[in-house]
């Protein structure tokens, strides 16, 4: 499919450059699960595409990142959305720093109300079970960035920057949703990323 579409696109290159009307192609799929492979194959051949339909829109990498950010902002239990951000192309947090964040989350769970992490009385506070350290504690742990000596230098900087961005965006949760989405896009630089692709900025 991708080879055929690319051949048509390349054959019409001269016509496009001269401003003539060129052909368009639609690829129809039975289920949305088929889209990622087709999309990847077309992008690998430098064919600009637009996925039509809400389901397809939610598969776009930029939209996935926006939705993940909104989930982290509005729902403290969405540790899965936070992991999407942490391990994505922008922040690239490695396994060692992710493990440190998990340890820090467990430390926060052990800390009594009003106490400081690391100063808990081991005689009165029991080690939490793994299930006690839920997704919410991971988001809380990022908000209260782990100590510098727990992390790699790059990891500490990235955690601190992401925590600051989320804190600033969270303060704007009261505004209308379209304005909040626009703030998220500007804050995480997705508008610049889409424009950098060239040729498909409008579709992005």
PDB file of C-alpha atoms in Angstrom:
ATOM      1  CA  UNK A   1       0.000   0.000   0.000  1.00  0.00           C
ATOM      2  CA  UNK A   2       2.724   2.447   0.995  1.00  0.00           C
ATOM      3  CA  UNK A   3       4.785   1.725  -2.126  1.00  0.00           C
ATOM      4  CA  UNK A   4       1.781   2.379  -4.382  1.00  0.00           C
ATOM      5  CA  UNK A   5       0.866   5.628  -2.624  1.00  0.00           C
ATOM      6  CA  UNK A   6       4.490   6.808  -2.690  1.00  0.00           C
ATOM      7  CA  UNK A   7       4.757   6.071  -6.412  1.00  0.00           C
ATOM      8  CA  UNK A   8       1.710   8.235  -7.141  1.00  0.00           C
ATOM      9  CA  UNK A   9       3.018  10.998  -4.876  1.00  0.00           C
ATOM     10  CA  UNK A  10       6.408  11.029  -6.582  1.00  0.00           C
ATOM     11  CA  UNK A  11       4.895  10.867 -10.072  1.00  0.00           C
ATOM     12  CA  UNK A  12       2.885  14.016  -9.360  1.00  0.00           C
ATOM     13  CA  UNK A  13       5.832  15.963  -7.909  1.00  0.00           C
ATOM     14  CA  UNK A  14       6.418  18.040 -11.040  1.00  0.00           C
ATOM     15  CA  UNK A  15       2.728  18.900 -11.342  1.00  0.00           C
ATOM     16  CA  UNK A  16       2.581  20.056  -7.719  1.00  0.00           C
ATOM     17  CA  UNK A  17       5.589  22.303  -8.186  1.00  0.00           C
ATOM     18  CA  UNK A  18       3.938  23.989 -11.168  1.00  0.00           C
ATOM     19  CA  UNK A  19       0.724  24.521  -9.221  1.00  0.00           C
ATOM     20  CA  UNK A  20      -1.397  22.036 -11.159  1.00  0.00           C
ATOM     21  CA  UNK A  21      -4.134  19.978  -9.556  1.00  0.00           C
ATOM     22  CA  UNK A  22      -2.794  16.579  -8.559  1.00  0.00           C
ATOM     23  CA  UNK A  23      -4.275  13.280  -7.493  1.00  0.00           C
ATOM     24  CA  UNK A  24      -5.169  12.353  -3.938  1.00  0.00           C
ATOM     25  CA  UNK A  25      -5.408   8.933  -2.364  1.00  0.00           C
ATOM     26  CA  UNK A  26      -7.470   7.655   0.525  1.00  0.00           C
ATOM     27  CA  UNK A  27      -6.558   4.482   2.397  1.00  0.00           C
ATOM     28  CA  UNK A  28      -9.517   2.929   4.160  1.00  0.00           C
ATOM     29  CA  UNK A  29      -9.022   0.536   7.073  1.00  0.00           C
ATOM     30  CA  UNK A  30     -11.404  -1.834   8.797  1.00  0.00           C
ATOM     31  CA  UNK A  31     -10.121  -1.100  12.300  1.00  0.00           C
ATOM     32  CA  UNK A  32      -8.005   1.661  13.858  1.00  0.00           C
ATOM     33  CA  UNK A  33      -5.481  -0.982  14.917  1.00  0.00           C
ATOM     34  CA  UNK A  34      -4.330  -1.176  11.295  1.00  0.00           C
ATOM     35  CA  UNK A  35      -3.478   2.509  11.125  1.00  0.00           C
ATOM     36  CA  UNK A  36      -0.127   2.693  12.965  1.00  0.00           C
ATOM     37  CA  UNK A  37       1.656   0.324  10.542  1.00  0.00           C
ATOM     38  CA  UNK A  38       0.266   2.054   7.470  1.00  0.00           C
ATOM     39  CA  UNK A  39       1.050   5.486   8.881  1.00  0.00           C
ATOM     40  CA  UNK A  40       4.621   4.485   9.745  1.00  0.00           C
ATOM     41  CA  UNK A  41       5.182   3.016   6.275  1.00  0.00           C
ATOM     42  CA  UNK A  42       3.920   6.174   4.560  1.00  0.00           C
ATOM     43  CA  UNK A  43       5.954   8.509   6.761  1.00  0.00           C
ATOM     44  CA  UNK A  44       9.052   6.375   6.114  1.00  0.00           C
ATOM     45  CA  UNK A  45       8.557   7.145   2.417  1.00  0.00           C
ATOM     46  CA  UNK A  46       8.150  10.899   3.112  1.00  0.00           C
ATOM     47  CA  UNK A  47       4.517  10.911   2.051  1.00  0.00           C
ATOM     48  CA  UNK A  48       2.520  13.601   3.904  1.00  0.00           C
ATOM     49  CA  UNK A  49      -0.650  12.152   5.346  1.00  0.00           C
ATOM     50  CA  UNK A  50      -3.693  13.208   7.291  1.00  0.00           C
ATOM     51  CA  UNK A  51      -5.616  10.763   9.440  1.00  0.00           C
ATOM     52  CA  UNK A  52      -9.321  11.582   9.322  1.00  0.00           C
ATOM     53  CA  UNK A  53     -11.617  10.773  12.204  1.00  0.00           C
ATOM     54  CA  UNK A  54     -11.417  11.180  15.948  1.00  0.00           C
ATOM     55  CA  UNK A  55     -10.051   7.686  16.508  1.00  0.00           C
ATOM     56  CA  UNK A  56      -7.215   8.288  14.083  1.00  0.00           C
ATOM     57  CA  UNK A  57      -6.502  11.708  15.529  1.00  0.00           C
ATOM     58  CA  UNK A  58      -5.907  10.164  18.930  1.00  0.00           C
ATOM     59  CA  UNK A  59      -3.136   8.011  17.418  1.00  0.00           C
ATOM     60  CA  UNK A  60      -1.117  11.034  16.295  1.00  0.00           C
ATOM     61  CA  UNK A  61       2.053  11.266  18.459  1.00  0.00           C
ATOM     62  CA  UNK A  62       1.501  14.963  19.167  1.00  0.00           C
ATOM     63  CA  UNK A  63      -2.088  14.368  20.269  1.00  0.00           C
ATOM     64  CA  UNK A  64      -1.073  11.392  22.425  1.00  0.00           C
ATOM     65  CA  UNK A  65       1.417  13.631  24.254  1.00  0.00           C
ATOM     66  CA  UNK A  66      -1.174  16.383  24.771  1.00  0.00           C
ATOM     67  CA  UNK A  67      -3.737  13.904  26.112  1.00  0.00           C
ATOM     68  CA  UNK A  68      -1.137  12.320  28.420  1.00  0.00           C
ATOM     69  CA  UNK A  69      -0.217  15.743  29.800  1.00  0.00           C
ATOM     70  CA  UNK A  70      -3.881  16.643  30.398  1.00  0.00           C
ATOM     71  CA  UNK A  71      -4.416  13.337  32.211  1.00  0.00           C
ATOM     72  CA  UNK A  72      -1.432  13.917  34.498  1.00  0.00           C
ATOM     73  CA  UNK A  73      -2.688  17.434  35.253  1.00  0.00           C
ATOM     74  CA  UNK A  74      -6.257  16.453  36.057  1.00  0.00           C
ATOM     75  CA  UNK A  75      -6.037  12.914  37.460  1.00  0.00           C
ATOM     76  CA  UNK A  76      -3.414  12.108  40.116  1.00  0.00           C
ATOM     77  CA  UNK A  77      -3.938   8.368  39.586  1.00  0.00           C
ATOM     78  CA  UNK A  78      -2.750   8.366  35.959  1.00  0.00           C
ATOM     79  CA  UNK A  79       0.777   7.132  36.498  1.00  0.00           C
ATOM     80  CA  UNK A  80       0.541   5.449  33.083  1.00  0.00           C
ATOM     81  CA  UNK A  81       0.180   8.839  31.405  1.00  0.00           C
ATOM     82  CA  UNK A  82       3.147  10.168  33.376  1.00  0.00           C
ATOM     83  CA  UNK A  83       5.265   7.214  32.234  1.00  0.00           C
ATOM     84  CA  UNK A  84       4.354   8.068  28.643  1.00  0.00           C
ATOM     85  CA  UNK A  85       5.810  11.541  29.172  1.00  0.00           C
ATOM     86  CA  UNK A  86       8.880  10.414  31.120  1.00  0.00           C
ATOM     87  CA  UNK A  87       9.949   7.780  28.600  1.00  0.00           C
ATOM     88  CA  UNK A  88       8.991   9.749  25.493  1.00  0.00           C
ATOM     89  CA  UNK A  89      11.252  11.459  22.987  1.00  0.00           C
ATOM     90  CA  UNK A  90      11.226  14.783  24.813  1.00  0.00           C
ATOM     91  CA  UNK A  91      12.346  13.787  28.321  1.00  0.00           C
ATOM     92  CA  UNK A  92      14.036  10.411  27.658  1.00  0.00           C
ATOM     93  CA  UNK A  93      14.249   9.387  31.322  1.00  0.00           C
ATOM     94  CA  UNK A  94      16.312   6.208  31.655  1.00  0.00           C
ATOM     95  CA  UNK A  95      15.594   3.080  33.720  1.00  0.00           C
ATOM     96  CA  UNK A  96      17.950   4.068  36.551  1.00  0.00           C
ATOM     97  CA  UNK A  97      16.227   7.390  37.139  1.00  0.00           C
ATOM     98  CA  UNK A  98      12.773   5.814  36.790  1.00  0.00           C
ATOM     99  CA  UNK A  99      13.729   3.296  39.471  1.00  0.00           C
ATOM    100  CA  UNK A 100      14.915   6.152  41.703  1.00  0.00           C
ATOM    101  CA  UNK A 101      11.554   7.877  41.239  1.00  0.00           C
ATOM    102  CA  UNK A 102       9.832   4.666  42.323  1.00  0.00           C
ATOM    103  CA  UNK A 103      12.006   4.432  45.451  1.00  0.00           C
ATOM    104  CA  UNK A 104      11.265   8.078  46.219  1.00  0.00           C
ATOM    105  CA  UNK A 105       7.528   7.384  45.856  1.00  0.00           C
ATOM    106  CA  UNK A 106       7.812   4.558  48.396  1.00  0.00           C
ATOM    107  CA  UNK A 107       9.715   6.869  50.708  1.00  0.00           C
ATOM    108  CA  UNK A 108       6.880   9.396  50.502  1.00  0.00           C
ATOM    109  CA  UNK A 109       4.324   6.680  51.291  1.00  0.00           C
ATOM    110  CA  UNK A 110       6.303   5.746  54.441  1.00  0.00           C
ATOM    111  CA  UNK A 111       6.547   9.377  55.573  1.00  0.00           C
ATOM    112  CA  UNK A 112       3.899  10.327  58.162  1.00  0.00           C
ATOM    113  CA  UNK A 113       1.704  13.363  57.586  1.00  0.00           C
ATOM    114  CA  UNK A 114       3.666  16.524  58.268  1.00  0.00           C
ATOM    115  CA  UNK A 115       6.959  14.654  58.321  1.00  0.00           C
ATOM    116  CA  UNK A 116       9.934  14.939  56.051  1.00  0.00           C
ATOM    117  CA  UNK A 117      10.984  12.075  53.777  1.00  0.00           C
ATOM    118  CA  UNK A 118      13.928  10.229  55.165  1.00  0.00           C
ATOM    119  CA  UNK A 119      13.191  11.163  58.806  1.00  0.00           C
ATOM    120  CA  UNK A 120      10.495   8.567  59.491  1.00  0.00           C
ATOM    121  CA  UNK A 121      10.768   6.449  62.631  1.00  0.00           C
ATOM    122  CA  UNK A 122      11.400   2.917  61.382  1.00  0.00           C
ATOM    123  CA  UNK A 123      10.110   1.500  64.677  1.00  0.00           C
ATOM    124  CA  UNK A 124       6.598   2.880  64.146  1.00  0.00           C
ATOM    125  CA  UNK A 125       6.251   2.967  60.360  1.00  0.00           C
ATOM    126  CA  UNK A 126       6.101  -0.277  58.430  1.00  0.00           C
ATOM    127  CA  UNK A 127       7.447  -0.916  54.960  1.00  0.00           C
ATOM    128  CA  UNK A 128       4.546  -0.516  52.497  1.00  0.00           C
ATOM    129  CA  UNK A 129       3.453  -3.379  50.342  1.00  0.00           C
ATOM    130  CA  UNK A 130       4.141  -2.890  46.604  1.00  0.00           C
ATOM    131  CA  UNK A 131       0.423  -2.344  45.978  1.00  0.00           C
ATOM    132  CA  UNK A 132       0.441   0.548  48.445  1.00  0.00           C
ATOM    133  CA  UNK A 133       2.688   2.537  46.120  1.00  0.00           C
ATOM    134  CA  UNK A 134       0.090   3.369  43.510  1.00  0.00           C
ATOM    135  CA  UNK A 135       0.095   5.597  40.460  1.00  0.00           C
ATOM    136  CA  UNK A 136      -0.813   8.632  42.505  1.00  0.00           C
ATOM    137  CA  UNK A 137       2.367   8.385  44.564  1.00  0.00           C
ATOM    138  CA  UNK A 138       4.447   8.425  41.370  1.00  0.00           C
ATOM    139  CA  UNK A 139       2.925  11.743  40.299  1.00  0.00           C
ATOM    140  CA  UNK A 140       3.314  13.096  43.830  1.00  0.00           C
ATOM    141  CA  UNK A 141       6.935  11.943  43.857  1.00  0.00           C
ATOM    142  CA  UNK A 142       7.655  13.879  40.670  1.00  0.00           C
ATOM    143  CA  UNK A 143       5.954  16.973  42.081  1.00  0.00           C
ATOM    144  CA  UNK A 144       8.253  16.727  45.113  1.00  0.00           C
ATOM    145  CA  UNK A 145      11.357  16.038  42.999  1.00  0.00           C
ATOM    146  CA  UNK A 146      13.671  13.282  44.335  1.00  0.00           C
ATOM    147  CA  UNK A 147      16.945  14.399  45.974  1.00  0.00           C
ATOM    148  CA  UNK A 148      19.718  15.314  43.569  1.00  0.00           C
ATOM    149  CA  UNK A 149      22.020  12.531  44.785  1.00  0.00           C
ATOM    150  CA  UNK A 150      19.377   9.915  43.961  1.00  0.00           C
ATOM    151  CA  UNK A 151      19.463  10.779  40.263  1.00  0.00           C
ATOM    152  CA  UNK A 152      21.838  11.194  37.380  1.00  0.00           C
ATOM    153  CA  UNK A 153      22.692  14.865  36.653  1.00  0.00           C
ATOM    154  CA  UNK A 154      20.576  14.871  33.477  1.00  0.00           C
ATOM    155  CA  UNK A 155      17.767  13.022  35.209  1.00  0.00           C
ATOM    156  CA  UNK A 156      17.591  15.557  38.034  1.00  0.00           C
ATOM    157  CA  UNK A 157      17.428  18.474  35.592  1.00  0.00           C
ATOM    158  CA  UNK A 158      14.743  16.807  33.481  1.00  0.00           C
ATOM    159  CA  UNK A 159      12.624  15.816  36.481  1.00  0.00           C
ATOM    160  CA  UNK A 160      12.842  19.354  37.856  1.00  0.00           C
ATOM    161  CA  UNK A 161      11.908  20.928  34.518  1.00  0.00           C
ATOM    162  CA  UNK A 162       8.952  18.614  33.940  1.00  0.00           C
ATOM    163  CA  UNK A 163       7.751  19.097  37.506  1.00  0.00           C
ATOM    164  CA  UNK A 164       7.887  22.872  37.047  1.00  0.00           C
ATOM    165  CA  UNK A 165       5.988  22.708  33.759  1.00  0.00           C
ATOM    166  CA  UNK A 166       3.250  20.537  35.233  1.00  0.00           C
ATOM    167  CA  UNK A 167       2.960  22.773  38.289  1.00  0.00           C
ATOM    168  CA  UNK A 168       2.549  25.866  36.108  1.00  0.00           C
ATOM    169  CA  UNK A 169      -0.023  24.171  33.884  1.00  0.00           C
ATOM    170  CA  UNK A 170      -1.923  22.794  36.875  1.00  0.00           C
ATOM    171  CA  UNK A 171      -2.391  26.353  38.127  1.00  0.00           C
ATOM    172  CA  UNK A 172      -4.318  27.074  34.915  1.00  0.00           C
ATOM    173  CA  UNK A 173      -6.777  24.176  35.120  1.00  0.00           C
ATOM    174  CA  UNK A 174      -9.644  26.603  35.768  1.00  0.00           C
ATOM    175  CA  UNK A 175      -9.563  28.102  32.277  1.00  0.00           C
ATOM    176  CA  UNK A 176     -11.666  26.824  29.333  1.00  0.00           C
ATOM    177  CA  UNK A 177     -10.480  23.517  27.897  1.00  0.00           C
ATOM    178  CA  UNK A 178      -9.445  24.898  24.459  1.00  0.00           C
ATOM    179  CA  UNK A 179      -7.267  27.496  26.199  1.00  0.00           C
ATOM    180  CA  UNK A 180      -5.730  24.850  28.447  1.00  0.00           C
ATOM    181  CA  UNK A 181      -4.957  22.612  25.457  1.00  0.00           C
ATOM    182  CA  UNK A 182      -3.330  25.568  23.691  1.00  0.00           C
ATOM    183  CA  UNK A 183      -1.233  26.229  26.818  1.00  0.00           C
ATOM    184  CA  UNK A 184      -0.121  22.586  26.914  1.00  0.00           C
ATOM    185  CA  UNK A 185       0.861  22.670  23.226  1.00  0.00           C
ATOM    186  CA  UNK A 186       2.910  25.846  23.690  1.00  0.00           C
ATOM    187  CA  UNK A 187       4.510  24.703  26.943  1.00  0.00           C
ATOM    188  CA  UNK A 188       5.727  21.351  25.656  1.00  0.00           C
ATOM    189  CA  UNK A 189       6.761  22.786  22.285  1.00  0.00           C
ATOM    190  CA  UNK A 190       4.588  20.554  20.132  1.00  0.00           C
ATOM    191  CA  UNK A 191       3.693  23.389  17.775  1.00  0.00           C
ATOM    192  CA  UNK A 192       7.386  23.824  16.970  1.00  0.00           C
ATOM    193  CA  UNK A 193       7.842  20.066  16.553  1.00  0.00           C
ATOM    194  CA  UNK A 194       4.977  19.831  14.053  1.00  0.00           C
ATOM    195  CA  UNK A 195       6.245  22.805  12.049  1.00  0.00           C
ATOM    196  CA  UNK A 196       9.723  21.289  11.984  1.00  0.00           C
ATOM    197  CA  UNK A 197       8.357  18.323  10.063  1.00  0.00           C
ATOM    198  CA  UNK A 198       7.574  20.574   7.102  1.00  0.00           C
ATOM    199  CA  UNK A 199       4.898  19.928   4.548  1.00  0.00           C
ATOM    200  CA  UNK A 200       2.451  18.360   7.002  1.00  0.00           C
ATOM    201  CA  UNK A 201       2.216  21.180   9.521  1.00  0.00           C
ATOM    202  CA  UNK A 202      -1.411  21.872   8.577  1.00  0.00           C
ATOM    203  CA  UNK A 203      -2.432  18.269   9.095  1.00  0.00           C
ATOM    204  CA  UNK A 204      -0.493  18.142  12.355  1.00  0.00           C
TER     205      UNK A 204
END
